[in-house]
Structures are given as structure tokens and as C-alpha cells.
PDB file of C-alpha atoms in Angstrom:
ATOM      1  CA  MET U   1       0.000   0.000   0.000  1.00 37.00           C
ATOM      2  CA  TYR U   2       2.784   2.439   0.897  1.00 41.00           C
ATOM      3  CA  SER U   3       4.917   1.778  -2.195  1.00 41.00           C
ATOM      4  CA  ALA U   4       2.597   3.524  -4.614  1.00 46.00           C
ATOM      5  CA  PRO U   5       4.499   6.075  -6.728  1.00 43.00           C
ATOM      6  CA  GLY U   6       2.077   8.792  -5.714  1.00 49.00           C
ATOM      7  CA  LEU U   7       3.274   8.477  -2.116  1.00 51.00           C
ATOM      8  CA  LEU U   8       6.905   9.164  -2.917  1.00 52.00           C
ATOM      9  CA  ALA U   9       8.495  12.611  -2.738  1.00 49.00           C
ATOM     10  CA  ILE U  10       6.054  15.308  -3.851  1.00 60.00           C
ATOM     11  CA  LEU U  11       7.273  18.541  -2.246  1.00 72.00           C
ATOM     12  CA  PRO U  12      10.809  18.891  -0.886  1.00 81.00           C
ATOM     13  CA  TYR U  13      11.081  19.623   2.803  1.00 87.00           C
ATOM     14  CA  PRO U  14      13.011  22.860   3.463  1.00 88.00           C
ATOM     15  CA  ASN U  15      15.793  21.291   5.491  1.00 81.00           C
ATOM     16  CA  ILE U  16      16.383  24.033   8.082  1.00 86.00           C
ATOM     17  CA  ASP U  17      19.042  23.612  10.758  1.00 88.00           C
ATOM     18  CA  PRO U  18      17.218  23.307  14.127  1.00 84.00           C
ATOM     19  CA  ILE U  19      20.066  25.317  15.661  1.00 88.00           C
ATOM     20  CA  ALA U  20      19.582  29.000  14.894  1.00 87.00           C
ATOM     21  CA  PHE U  21      23.058  30.033  16.029  1.00 88.00           C
ATOM     22  CA  SER U  22      25.791  29.083  18.461  1.00 89.00           C
ATOM     23  CA  ILE U  23      27.736  31.134  20.988  1.00 87.00           C
ATOM     24  CA  GLY U  24      30.759  29.096  21.887  1.00 83.00           C
ATOM     25  CA  PRO U  25      29.503  25.770  23.271  1.00 84.00           C
ATOM     26  CA  LEU U  26      25.967  27.148  23.658  1.00 85.00           C
ATOM     27  CA  ALA U  27      23.606  26.194  20.831  1.00 85.00           C
ATOM     28  CA  VAL U  28      20.431  28.274  20.532  1.00 87.00           C
ATOM     29  CA  HIS U  29      17.631  26.250  18.958  1.00 84.00           C
ATOM     30  CA  TRP U  30      14.742  27.624  16.931  1.00 87.00           C
ATOM     31  CA  TYR U  31      12.457  25.750  19.320  1.00 82.00           C
ATOM     32  CA  GLY U  32      13.578  27.892  22.241  1.00 84.00           C
ATOM     33  CA  ILE U  33      13.373  31.067  20.181  1.00 91.00           C
ATOM     34  CA  ALA U  34       9.816  30.171  19.177  1.00 91.00           C
ATOM     35  CA  TYR U  35       8.733  29.967  22.815  1.00 83.00           C
ATOM     36  CA  VAL U  36      10.407  33.257  23.692  1.00 89.00           C
ATOM     37  CA  VAL U  37       8.843  35.059  20.713  1.00 94.00           C
ATOM     38  CA  GLY U  38       5.400  33.588  21.440  1.00 92.00           C
ATOM     39  CA  ILE U  39       5.528  34.599  25.102  1.00 88.00           C
ATOM     40  CA  MET U  40       6.785  38.115  24.375  1.00 92.00           C
ATOM     41  CA  LEU U  41       4.180  38.791  21.677  1.00 95.00           C
ATOM     42  CA  GLY U  42       1.467  37.444  23.933  1.00 93.00           C
ATOM     43  CA  TRP U  43       2.681  39.636  26.809  1.00 92.00           C
ATOM     44  CA  HIS U  44       2.595  42.732  24.590  1.00 94.00           C
ATOM     45  CA  TYR U  45      -0.905  41.919  23.318  1.00 96.00           C
ATOM     46  CA  ALA U  46      -2.181  41.273  26.841  1.00 95.00           C
ATOM     47  CA  LYS U  47      -0.783  44.601  28.065  1.00 94.00           C
ATOM     48  CA  ARG U  48      -2.738  46.394  25.370  1.00 94.00           C
ATOM     49  CA  MET U  49      -5.924  44.668  26.495  1.00 95.00           C
ATOM     50  CA  VAL U  50      -5.591  45.432  30.205  1.00 93.00           C
ATOM     51  CA  THR U  51      -5.178  49.107  29.370  1.00 93.00           C
ATOM     52  CA  ARG U  52      -8.627  49.146  27.763  1.00 95.00           C
ATOM     53  CA  PRO U  53     -11.077  49.125  30.705  1.00 94.00           C
ATOM     54  CA  GLU U  54     -14.125  49.252  28.428  1.00 95.00           C
ATOM     55  CA  LEU U  55     -13.472  45.616  27.468  1.00 95.00           C
ATOM     56  CA  TRP U  56     -13.835  44.362  31.037  1.00 96.00           C
ATOM     57  CA  PRO U  57     -16.659  43.901  33.566  1.00 93.00           C
ATOM     58  CA  ASN U  58     -17.972  47.190  34.988  1.00 91.00           C
ATOM     59  CA  GLY U  59     -15.491  49.091  32.817  1.00 93.00           C
ATOM     60  CA  THR U  60     -12.630  48.156  35.127  1.00 93.00           C
ATOM     61  CA  SER U  61      -9.529  46.239  34.116  1.00 94.00           C
ATOM     62  CA  PRO U  62      -8.838  43.270  36.423  1.00 93.00           C
ATOM     63  CA  MET U  63      -5.151  44.118  36.741  1.00 93.00           C
ATOM     64  CA  THR U  64      -2.554  46.753  35.950  1.00 91.00           C
ATOM     65  CA  ALA U  65       0.082  46.455  33.258  1.00 91.00           C
ATOM     66  CA  GLU U  66       2.676  46.286  36.049  1.00 92.00           C
ATOM     67  CA  LYS U  67       0.999  43.188  37.517  1.00 92.00           C
ATOM     68  CA  LEU U  68       1.062  41.631  34.082  1.00 91.00           C
ATOM     69  CA  ASP U  69       4.813  42.260  33.961  1.00 91.00           C
ATOM     70  CA  ASP U  70       5.181  40.357  37.224  1.00 91.00           C
ATOM     71  CA  PHE U  71       3.043  37.520  35.878  1.00 92.00           C
ATOM     72  CA  LEU U  72       5.324  37.027  32.868  1.00 88.00           C
ATOM     73  CA  VAL U  73       7.836  34.992  34.885  1.00 89.00           C
ATOM     74  CA  TRP U  74       5.063  32.859  36.388  1.00 91.00           C
ATOM     75  CA  VAL U  75       3.448  32.016  33.072  1.00 87.00           C
ATOM     76  CA  ALA U  76       6.803  31.269  31.422  1.00 85.00           C
ATOM     77  CA  ALA U  77       7.639  28.822  34.211  1.00 88.00           C
ATOM     78  CA  GLY U  78       4.195  27.228  33.972  1.00 87.00           C
ATOM     79  CA  ILE U  79       4.468  26.758  30.215  1.00 84.00           C
ATOM     80  CA  VAL U  80       7.991  25.337  30.170  1.00 81.00           C
ATOM     81  CA  LEU U  81       7.823  23.143  33.279  1.00 86.00           C
ATOM     82  CA  GLY U  82       4.279  21.948  32.660  1.00 86.00           C
ATOM     83  CA  GLY U  83       4.869  21.425  28.962  1.00 82.00           C
ATOM     84  CA  ARG U  84       8.019  19.388  29.420  1.00 84.00           C
ATOM     85  CA  ILE U  85       6.782  17.348  32.388  1.00 84.00           C
ATOM     86  CA  GLY U  86       3.531  16.696  30.538  1.00 80.00           C
ATOM     87  CA  TYR U  87       5.367  15.446  27.455  1.00 80.00           C
ATOM     88  CA  ILE U  88       7.464  13.079  29.569  1.00 81.00           C
ATOM     89  CA  LEU U  89       4.448  11.718  31.452  1.00 79.00           C
ATOM     90  CA  PHE U  90       2.092  11.421  28.479  1.00 75.00           C
ATOM     91  CA  TYR U  91       4.452  10.451  25.678  1.00 74.00           C
ATOM     92  CA  ASP U  92       8.056   9.720  26.628  1.00 73.00           C
ATOM     93  CA  MET U  93       8.356   8.184  30.099  1.00 76.00           C
ATOM     94  CA  GLY U  94      10.082   5.003  28.924  1.00 73.00           C
ATOM     95  CA  ALA U  95      12.809   6.832  26.999  1.00 72.00           C
ATOM     96  CA  VAL U  96      13.463   9.245  29.878  1.00 72.00           C
ATOM     97  CA  ILE U  97      13.801   6.386  32.358  1.00 79.00           C
ATOM     98  CA  GLU U  98      16.458   4.840  30.096  1.00 78.00           C
ATOM     99  CA  ASN U  99      18.219   8.182  29.525  1.00 75.00           C
ATOM    100  CA  PRO U 100      17.334  10.766  32.241  1.00 78.00           C
ATOM    101  CA  ILE U 101      19.283  13.570  30.545  1.00 79.00           C
ATOM    102  CA  ARG U 102      16.627  13.455  27.818  1.00 75.00           C
ATOM    103  CA  ALA U 103      14.217  15.119  30.270  1.00 74.00           C
ATOM    104  CA  ILE U 104      15.907  18.510  29.843  1.00 71.00           C
ATOM    105  CA  GLN U 105      16.376  18.225  26.066  1.00 68.00           C
ATOM    106  CA  ILE U 106      13.234  20.158  25.135  1.00 62.00           C
ATOM    107  CA  TRP U 107      14.144  19.965  21.449  1.00 59.00           C
ATOM    108  CA  ASN U 108      14.139  16.166  21.694  1.00 63.00           C
ATOM    109  CA  GLY U 109      10.452  15.289  21.584  1.00 61.00           C
ATOM    110  CA  GLY U 110       9.422  18.775  22.611  1.00 66.00           C
ATOM    111  CA  MET U 111       6.615  19.895  24.867  1.00 70.00           C
ATOM    112  CA  SER U 112       3.075  18.773  25.553  1.00 78.00           C
ATOM    113  CA  PHE U 113       0.412  21.428  25.134  1.00 76.00           C
ATOM    114  CA  HIS U 114      -1.829  19.651  27.626  1.00 80.00           C
ATOM    115  CA  GLY U 115       0.960  19.603  30.210  1.00 83.00           C
ATOM    116  CA  GLY U 116       1.715  23.268  29.510  1.00 83.00           C
ATOM    117  CA  LEU U 117      -1.960  24.089  29.997  1.00 85.00           C
ATOM    118  CA  ILE U 118      -1.980  22.414  33.400  1.00 89.00           C
ATOM    119  CA  GLY U 119       1.226  24.193  34.434  1.00 90.00           C
ATOM    120  CA  THR U 120      -0.060  27.566  33.246  1.00 90.00           C
ATOM    121  CA  THR U 121      -3.427  27.056  34.974  1.00 92.00           C
ATOM    122  CA  LEU U 122      -1.702  26.377  38.293  1.00 93.00           C
ATOM    123  CA  ALA U 123       0.500  29.450  37.816  1.00 92.00           C
ATOM    124  CA  MET U 124      -2.573  31.587  37.098  1.00 94.00           C
ATOM    125  CA  ILE U 125      -4.456  30.354  40.164  1.00 95.00           C
ATOM    126  CA  PHE U 126      -1.526  30.957  42.515  1.00 94.00           C
ATOM    127  CA  PHE U 127      -0.732  34.380  41.037  1.00 94.00           C
ATOM    128  CA  ALA U 128      -4.364  35.519  41.050  1.00 94.00           C
ATOM    129  CA  ARG U 129      -4.858  34.585  44.696  1.00 94.00           C
ATOM    130  CA  ARG U 130      -1.594  36.191  45.728  1.00 94.00           C
ATOM    131  CA  ASN U 131      -2.430  39.463  43.973  1.00 94.00           C
ATOM    132  CA  ALA U 132      -6.222  39.634  44.509  1.00 94.00           C
ATOM    133  CA  ILE U 133      -6.957  39.352  40.777  1.00 95.00           C
ATOM    134  CA  PRO U 134     -10.217  37.731  39.586  1.00 95.00           C
ATOM    135  CA  VAL U 135      -9.010  34.316  38.508  1.00 96.00           C
ATOM    136  CA  TRP U 136     -11.492  33.925  35.624  1.00 96.00           C
ATOM    137  CA  SER U 137     -10.432  37.249  34.143  1.00 96.00           C
ATOM    138  CA  LEU U 138      -6.809  36.147  34.353  1.00 95.00           C
ATOM    139  CA  PHE U 139      -7.789  32.914  32.593  1.00 96.00           C
ATOM    140  CA  ASP U 140      -9.416  35.010  29.860  1.00 97.00           C
ATOM    141  CA  THR U 141      -6.356  37.243  29.518  1.00 96.00           C
ATOM    142  CA  VAL U 142      -3.989  34.324  29.006  1.00 94.00           C
ATOM    143  CA  ALA U 143      -6.423  32.508  26.718  1.00 96.00           C
ATOM    144  CA  THR U 144      -6.544  35.445  24.303  1.00 97.00           C
ATOM    145  CA  VAL U 145      -2.778  35.380  23.801  1.00 95.00           C
ATOM    146  CA  ALA U 146      -2.115  31.624  23.932  1.00 94.00           C
ATOM    147  CA  PRO U 147      -2.475  31.259  20.117  1.00 96.00           C
ATOM    148  CA  PHE U 148       0.755  33.250  19.680  1.00 96.00           C
ATOM    149  CA  GLY U 149       2.724  30.565  21.486  1.00 91.00           C
ATOM    150  CA  LEU U 150       0.896  27.767  19.704  1.00 93.00           C
ATOM    151  CA  PHE U 151       1.593  29.277  16.296  1.00 96.00           C
ATOM    152  CA  PHE U 152       5.330  29.689  16.823  1.00 94.00           C
ATOM    153  CA  GLY U 153       5.617  26.382  18.649  1.00 90.00           C
ATOM    154  CA  ARG U 154       4.099  24.499  15.710  1.00 93.00           C
ATOM    155  CA  LEU U 155       6.424  26.308  13.305  1.00 94.00           C
ATOM    156  CA  ALA U 156       9.316  25.150  15.471  1.00 91.00           C
ATOM    157  CA  ASN U 157       8.008  21.565  15.230  1.00 90.00           C
ATOM    158  CA  PHE U 158       8.084  21.962  11.452  1.00 93.00           C
ATOM    159  CA  VAL U 159      11.635  23.331  11.483  1.00 91.00           C
ATOM    160  CA  ASN U 160      12.718  20.418  13.655  1.00 88.00           C
ATOM    161  CA  GLY U 161      11.126  17.983  11.205  1.00 88.00           C
ATOM    162  CA  GLU U 162       9.163  16.356  14.040  1.00 86.00           C
ATOM    163  CA  LEU U 163       5.522  15.480  14.712  1.00 88.00           C
ATOM    164  CA  TRP U 164       4.898  15.075  10.989  1.00 92.00           C
ATOM    165  CA  GLY U 165       1.701  13.768   9.473  1.00 95.00           C
ATOM    166  CA  ARG U 166       0.467  10.547   7.974  1.00 95.00           C
ATOM    167  CA  ILE U 167       1.447   9.328   4.520  1.00 93.00           C
ATOM    168  CA  SER U 168      -0.407  11.254   1.819  1.00 92.00           C
ATOM    169  CA  ASP U 169      -0.402  12.091  -1.881  1.00 88.00           C
ATOM    170  CA  VAL U 170      -1.844  15.609  -1.564  1.00 91.00           C
ATOM    171  CA  PRO U 171       0.107  18.132  -3.686  1.00 89.00           C
ATOM    172  CA  TRP U 172       1.586  19.824  -0.599  1.00 92.00           C
ATOM    173  CA  ALA U 173       2.774  16.593   1.055  1.00 93.00           C
ATOM    174  CA  MET U 174       6.433  16.576   2.083  1.00 92.00           C
ATOM    175  CA  VAL U 175       9.150  14.036   2.730  1.00 91.00           C
ATOM    176  CA  PHE U 176      10.545  14.671   6.191  1.00 91.00           C
ATOM    177  CA  PRO U 177      14.131  13.625   6.999  1.00 88.00           C
ATOM    178  CA  THR U 178      13.006  11.249   9.762  1.00 85.00           C
ATOM    179  CA  GLY U 179       9.750  10.144   8.137  1.00 86.00           C
ATOM    180  CA  GLY U 180      11.059   7.621   5.645  1.00 86.00           C
ATOM    181  CA  PRO U 181      10.919   7.963   1.840  1.00 86.00           C
ATOM    182  CA  PHE U 182       7.194   8.729   1.731  1.00 89.00           C
ATOM    183  CA  ALA U 183       5.446  12.073   1.431  1.00 92.00           C
ATOM    184  CA  ARG U 184       3.421  13.076   4.456  1.00 94.00           C
ATOM    185  CA  HIS U 185       0.951  15.705   5.578  1.00 95.00           C
ATOM    186  CA  PRO U 186       2.785  18.744   7.043  1.00 96.00           C
ATOM    187  CA  SER U 187       0.447  18.488  10.016  1.00 97.00           C
ATOM    188  CA  GLN U 188       2.555  20.922  12.058  1.00 96.00           C
ATOM    189  CA  LEU U 189       1.493  23.661   9.621  1.00 97.00           C
ATOM    190  CA  TYR U 190      -2.153  22.596   9.848  1.00 97.00           C
ATOM    191  CA  GLU U 191      -1.930  23.050  13.608  1.00 97.00           C
ATOM    192  CA  ALA U 192      -0.118  26.373  13.273  1.00 97.00           C
ATOM    193  CA  VAL U 193      -2.965  27.707  11.138  1.00 97.00           C
ATOM    194  CA  LEU U 194      -5.869  26.316  13.185  1.00 97.00           C
ATOM    195  CA  GLU U 195      -4.496  26.619  16.723  1.00 96.00           C
ATOM    196  CA  GLY U 196      -2.628  29.832  16.005  1.00 96.00           C
ATOM    197  CA  ILE U 197      -4.092  32.064  13.316  1.00 97.00           C
ATOM    198  CA  VAL U 198      -7.727  30.915  13.205  1.00 98.00           C
ATOM    199  CA  LEU U 199      -8.108  30.666  16.966  1.00 98.00           C
ATOM    200  CA  LEU U 200      -6.480  34.066  17.494  1.00 97.00           C
ATOM    201  CA  LEU U 201      -8.940  35.687  15.070  1.00 98.00           C
ATOM    202  CA  VAL U 202     -11.937  33.987  16.700  1.00 98.00           C
ATOM    203  CA  LEU U 203     -10.863  35.161  20.147  1.00 98.00           C
ATOM    204  CA  ARG U 204     -10.215  38.662  18.806  1.00 97.00           C
ATOM    205  CA  VAL U 205     -13.822  38.845  17.611  1.00 98.00           C
ATOM    206  CA  LEU U 206     -15.027  37.657  21.015  1.00 97.00           C
ATOM    207  CA  THR U 207     -12.935  40.125  23.012  1.00 97.00           C
ATOM    208  CA  HIS U 208     -13.235  43.260  20.880  1.00 95.00           C
ATOM    209  CA  HIS U 209     -16.569  42.898  19.081  1.00 95.00           C
ATOM    210  CA  VAL U 210     -18.743  40.613  21.192  1.00 96.00           C
ATOM    211  CA  LYS U 211     -17.225  42.077  24.401  1.00 95.00           C
ATOM    212  CA  ALA U 212     -17.032  38.561  25.877  1.00 97.00           C
ATOM    213  CA  LEU U 213     -14.481  39.639  28.501  1.00 96.00           C
ATOM    214  CA  ARG U 214     -17.388  41.211  30.373  1.00 96.00           C
ATOM    215  CA  LYS U 215     -18.532  37.660  31.186  1.00 96.00           C
ATOM    216  CA  PRO U 216     -15.395  36.209  32.822  1.00 96.00           C
ATOM    217  CA  GLY U 217     -14.647  32.679  31.709  1.00 97.00           C
ATOM    218  CA  THR U 218     -16.276  32.942  28.296  1.00 97.00           C
ATOM    219  CA  VAL U 219     -13.072  33.600  26.379  1.00 98.00           C
ATOM    220  CA  ALA U 220     -11.128  30.986  28.321  1.00 97.00           C
ATOM    221  CA  GLY U 221     -13.849  28.435  27.603  1.00 97.00           C
ATOM    222  CA  ALA U 222     -13.911  29.363  23.920  1.00 98.00           C
ATOM    223  CA  PHE U 223     -10.152  28.970  23.696  1.00 97.00           C
ATOM    224  CA  VAL U 224     -10.190  25.540  25.341  1.00 96.00           C
ATOM    225  CA  CYS U 225     -13.019  24.364  23.061  1.00 97.00           C
ATOM    226  CA  GLY U 226     -11.347  25.811  19.977  1.00 97.00           C
ATOM    227  CA  TYR U 227      -8.031  24.171  20.735  1.00 96.00           C
ATOM    228  CA  ALA U 228      -9.650  20.822  21.492  1.00 96.00           C
ATOM    229  CA  LEU U 229     -11.615  20.810  18.235  1.00 97.00           C
ATOM    230  CA  SER U 230      -8.569  21.894  16.201  1.00 97.00           C
ATOM    231  CA  ARG U 231      -6.339  19.273  17.777  1.00 95.00           C
ATOM    232  CA  ILE U 232      -8.838  16.440  17.376  1.00 96.00           C
ATOM    233  CA  PHE U 233      -9.318  17.370  13.706  1.00 97.00           C
ATOM    234  CA  VAL U 234      -5.578  17.507  12.945  1.00 97.00           C
ATOM    235  CA  GLU U 235      -4.972  14.222  14.757  1.00 96.00           C
ATOM    236  CA  PHE U 236      -6.667  12.511  11.797  1.00 95.00           C
ATOM    237  CA  PHE U 237      -3.775  13.769   9.621  1.00 96.00           C
ATOM    238  CA  ARG U 238      -0.937  13.571  12.148  1.00 95.00           C
ATOM    239  CA  GLU U 239       1.147  10.421  12.627  1.00 93.00           C
ATOM    240  CA  PRO U 240       0.803   9.237  16.233  1.00 90.00           C
ATOM    241  CA  ASP U 241       3.919   9.123  18.380  1.00 81.00           C
ATOM    242  CA  PRO U 242       5.734   5.871  17.509  1.00 78.00           C
ATOM    243  CA  GLN U 243       6.140   4.805  21.130  1.00 75.00           C
ATOM    244  CA  LEU U 244       2.343   4.962  21.576  1.00 81.00           C
ATOM    245  CA  GLY U 245       0.787   4.389  18.158  1.00 84.00           C
ATOM    246  CA  TYR U 246      -2.991   4.244  17.909  1.00 86.00           C
ATOM    247  CA  LEU U 247      -4.656   3.595  21.232  1.00 88.00           C
ATOM    248  CA  ALA U 248      -7.777   1.954  19.760  1.00 86.00           C
ATOM    249  CA  PHE U 249      -9.858   1.416  16.603  1.00 88.00           C
ATOM    250  CA  GLY U 250      -6.909   2.144  14.317  1.00 86.00           C
ATOM    251  CA  TRP U 251      -7.448   5.920  14.618  1.00 86.00           C
ATOM    252  CA  LEU U 252      -7.745   6.976  18.285  1.00 92.00           C
ATOM    253  CA  THR U 253      -4.612   8.811  19.469  1.00 92.00           C
ATOM    254  CA  MET U 254      -3.344  10.176  22.770  1.00 88.00           C
ATOM    255  CA  GLY U 255      -3.861  13.713  21.454  1.00 89.00           C
ATOM    256  CA  MET U 256      -7.558  12.981  20.955  1.00 93.00           C
ATOM    257  CA  VAL U 257      -7.915  11.372  24.379  1.00 93.00           C
ATOM    258  CA  LEU U 258      -6.317  14.367  26.104  1.00 89.00           C
ATOM    259  CA  SER U 259      -8.375  16.851  24.083  1.00 93.00           C
ATOM    260  CA  LEU U 260     -11.829  15.373  24.667  1.00 95.00           C
ATOM    261  CA  PRO U 261     -11.965  16.394  28.368  1.00 94.00           C
ATOM    262  CA  MET U 262     -10.845  19.870  27.305  1.00 94.00           C
ATOM    263  CA  LEU U 263     -13.892  20.173  25.078  1.00 96.00           C
ATOM    264  CA  VAL U 264     -16.172  19.309  27.999  1.00 96.00           C
ATOM    265  CA  ILE U 265     -14.354  21.690  30.364  1.00 96.00           C
ATOM    266  CA  GLY U 266     -14.473  24.510  27.813  1.00 97.00           C
ATOM    267  CA  MET U 267     -18.209  24.124  27.287  1.00 97.00           C
ATOM    268  CA  TRP U 268     -18.740  24.053  31.057  1.00 97.00           C
ATOM    269  CA  ALA U 269     -16.698  27.269  31.448  1.00 97.00           C
ATOM    270  CA  ILE U 270     -18.825  29.075  28.856  1.00 97.00           C
ATOM    271  CA  LEU U 271     -22.082  27.935  30.469  1.00 97.00           C
ATOM    272  CA  ARG U 272     -20.772  28.887  33.924  1.00 96.00           C
ATOM    273  CA  ALA U 273     -19.833  32.346  32.668  1.00 96.00           C
ATOM    274  CA  ARG U 274     -23.304  32.899  31.209  1.00 93.00           C
ATOM    275  CA  ALA U 275     -24.986  31.778  34.415  1.00 92.00           C
ATOM    276  CA  ALA U 276     -22.720  33.954  36.589  1.00 85.00           C
ATOM    277  CA  ALA U 277     -23.138  37.104  34.490  1.00 74.00           C
ATOM    278  CA  PRO U 278     -25.469  39.708  36.010  1.00 68.00           C
ATOM    279  CA  THR U 279     -28.808  40.146  34.313  1.00 57.00           C
ATOM    280  CA  PRO U 280     -28.796  43.409  32.296  1.00 55.00           C
TER     281      PRO U 280
END
């Protein structure tokens, strides 16, 4: 089945060096740069939002720009620690047990979004309680900017030639260096578009046109639902991690299993926000 001529090289993969530059023995990877750029752009976008009180409940921003500056370190730690620990627990525990140094090689296997979400959620809860910030509004703030990190993170996956898609003969299929001689879906780019660009635009409409920030939890719920739906859809084109394969039915993957509860939680958050909103 896989030897059909149509499944051989269709579009050459742009073989980009995963290392952006080196300073002496220190190698700076595009993967790390992607996370830094995503976090910094998200921070800038969030600062612009908190300086617009008309977007928020009762015309009052839930926090100052200075508090958001303080939160930057917390959210960065939540993303990196949660994302890496989540990847190890969900996808790579066996390999890390055999080679513990692999745990800190974030370019080797990468990060888990679901783990990063858990880490970021914990960071938000602790920071909100410590600084008397409405936790649901902080959830909304971070949700609106999360697509920046997702977009650049998926581009970094593409540069690394990892997390590629299933074998395909679509005109834009590519042969990845570690994916054998067959053309595959560039599923990293599908995720970059859906989880990054499309989701960012949807949340922008909600925050600036629908004024959804006035019902705390609505935007966070929409983000969680949007990510879950995007991820489940792309999983049908993405090759499952080789150490896990398909979990059941020849199509169910770990990404789908982890995303389904997110869809339920996101819908609950939206319904909770509607019920909690004061009657006009």
C-alpha cells in the first residue's frame, strides 16, 4: 500500500538547521526562540488589552500592566515546566527512564500542550490569589494570547522535522528527513494555522466585538473548546507518536484522548460564565 508512486516525494522539505546560532559551546535552537517570541508577543498583546477598561466587567480592568509584567515569569515557568513534564508523562516516560538527561532536552520530543496548559493554569491560580486578581479574568487574559505561542511552537516543530503527518499524496505533502521515503501531511502547519491564526482571530472577535471579557470565563472556555476541536481534527492527519501508536480502533490517538476532556471543560466554562453574568 505504501509503495505507490504517488506516495513518494512530492514537495521537498526545506531542510532548516534546528540550531539557529551558536555562541561558543551554547547552541540556541529555533524551538527555544519560538517559545520566547510567542511569550513576548502574547505579553505585549495582553498589556494592550488590560489598558482598555471598556473591554472588562464594569469598565474596570482586572489588573494593571505592572501586575502583568510580574506575571510574565510565572506564566513562562508554567508553560515550560508543565509542557516538558507533561510530554514526559504522556508520551516519553520510557525513553526518559532509560536516559534521564533526555528530560531537559526540550528539542528532543518537545513539549506537551496539555501539560503546559496544566502548568499555566496552576501558575494563574496561585498568582491571582496572591495578587487579589479575579481568577477567571486572568484565565481570559492568558487565553486570548495563547495562540501566539501555539503558532510559533508548531512552526518550530516543522523546522525540527518532528511530529509530521500521515502518509499522503496531496500536492503539498512533504518528505521529512526522519519520516522515511514517503510524502506526508505537514500536520505541524495545519496546527499552526488552526491553533494559532484561526483561533487568534476567533478570540479577537469575542474580546473586541462581542465584548465577551465582560462575562469572565467565556473567552477561556472558547479557547479551550477551539483548541480541542482543532487538535482532534488535525490528529486525523498527524502520525501518532511511535512509542504509543494508535490507542484503539486504528485511529484513536493520545492527542484525541487528552483533548476530549478539554472540550467538555471549555463548554462548562462558557455555560458557567453565562450563568454567573449579572442580568442586564
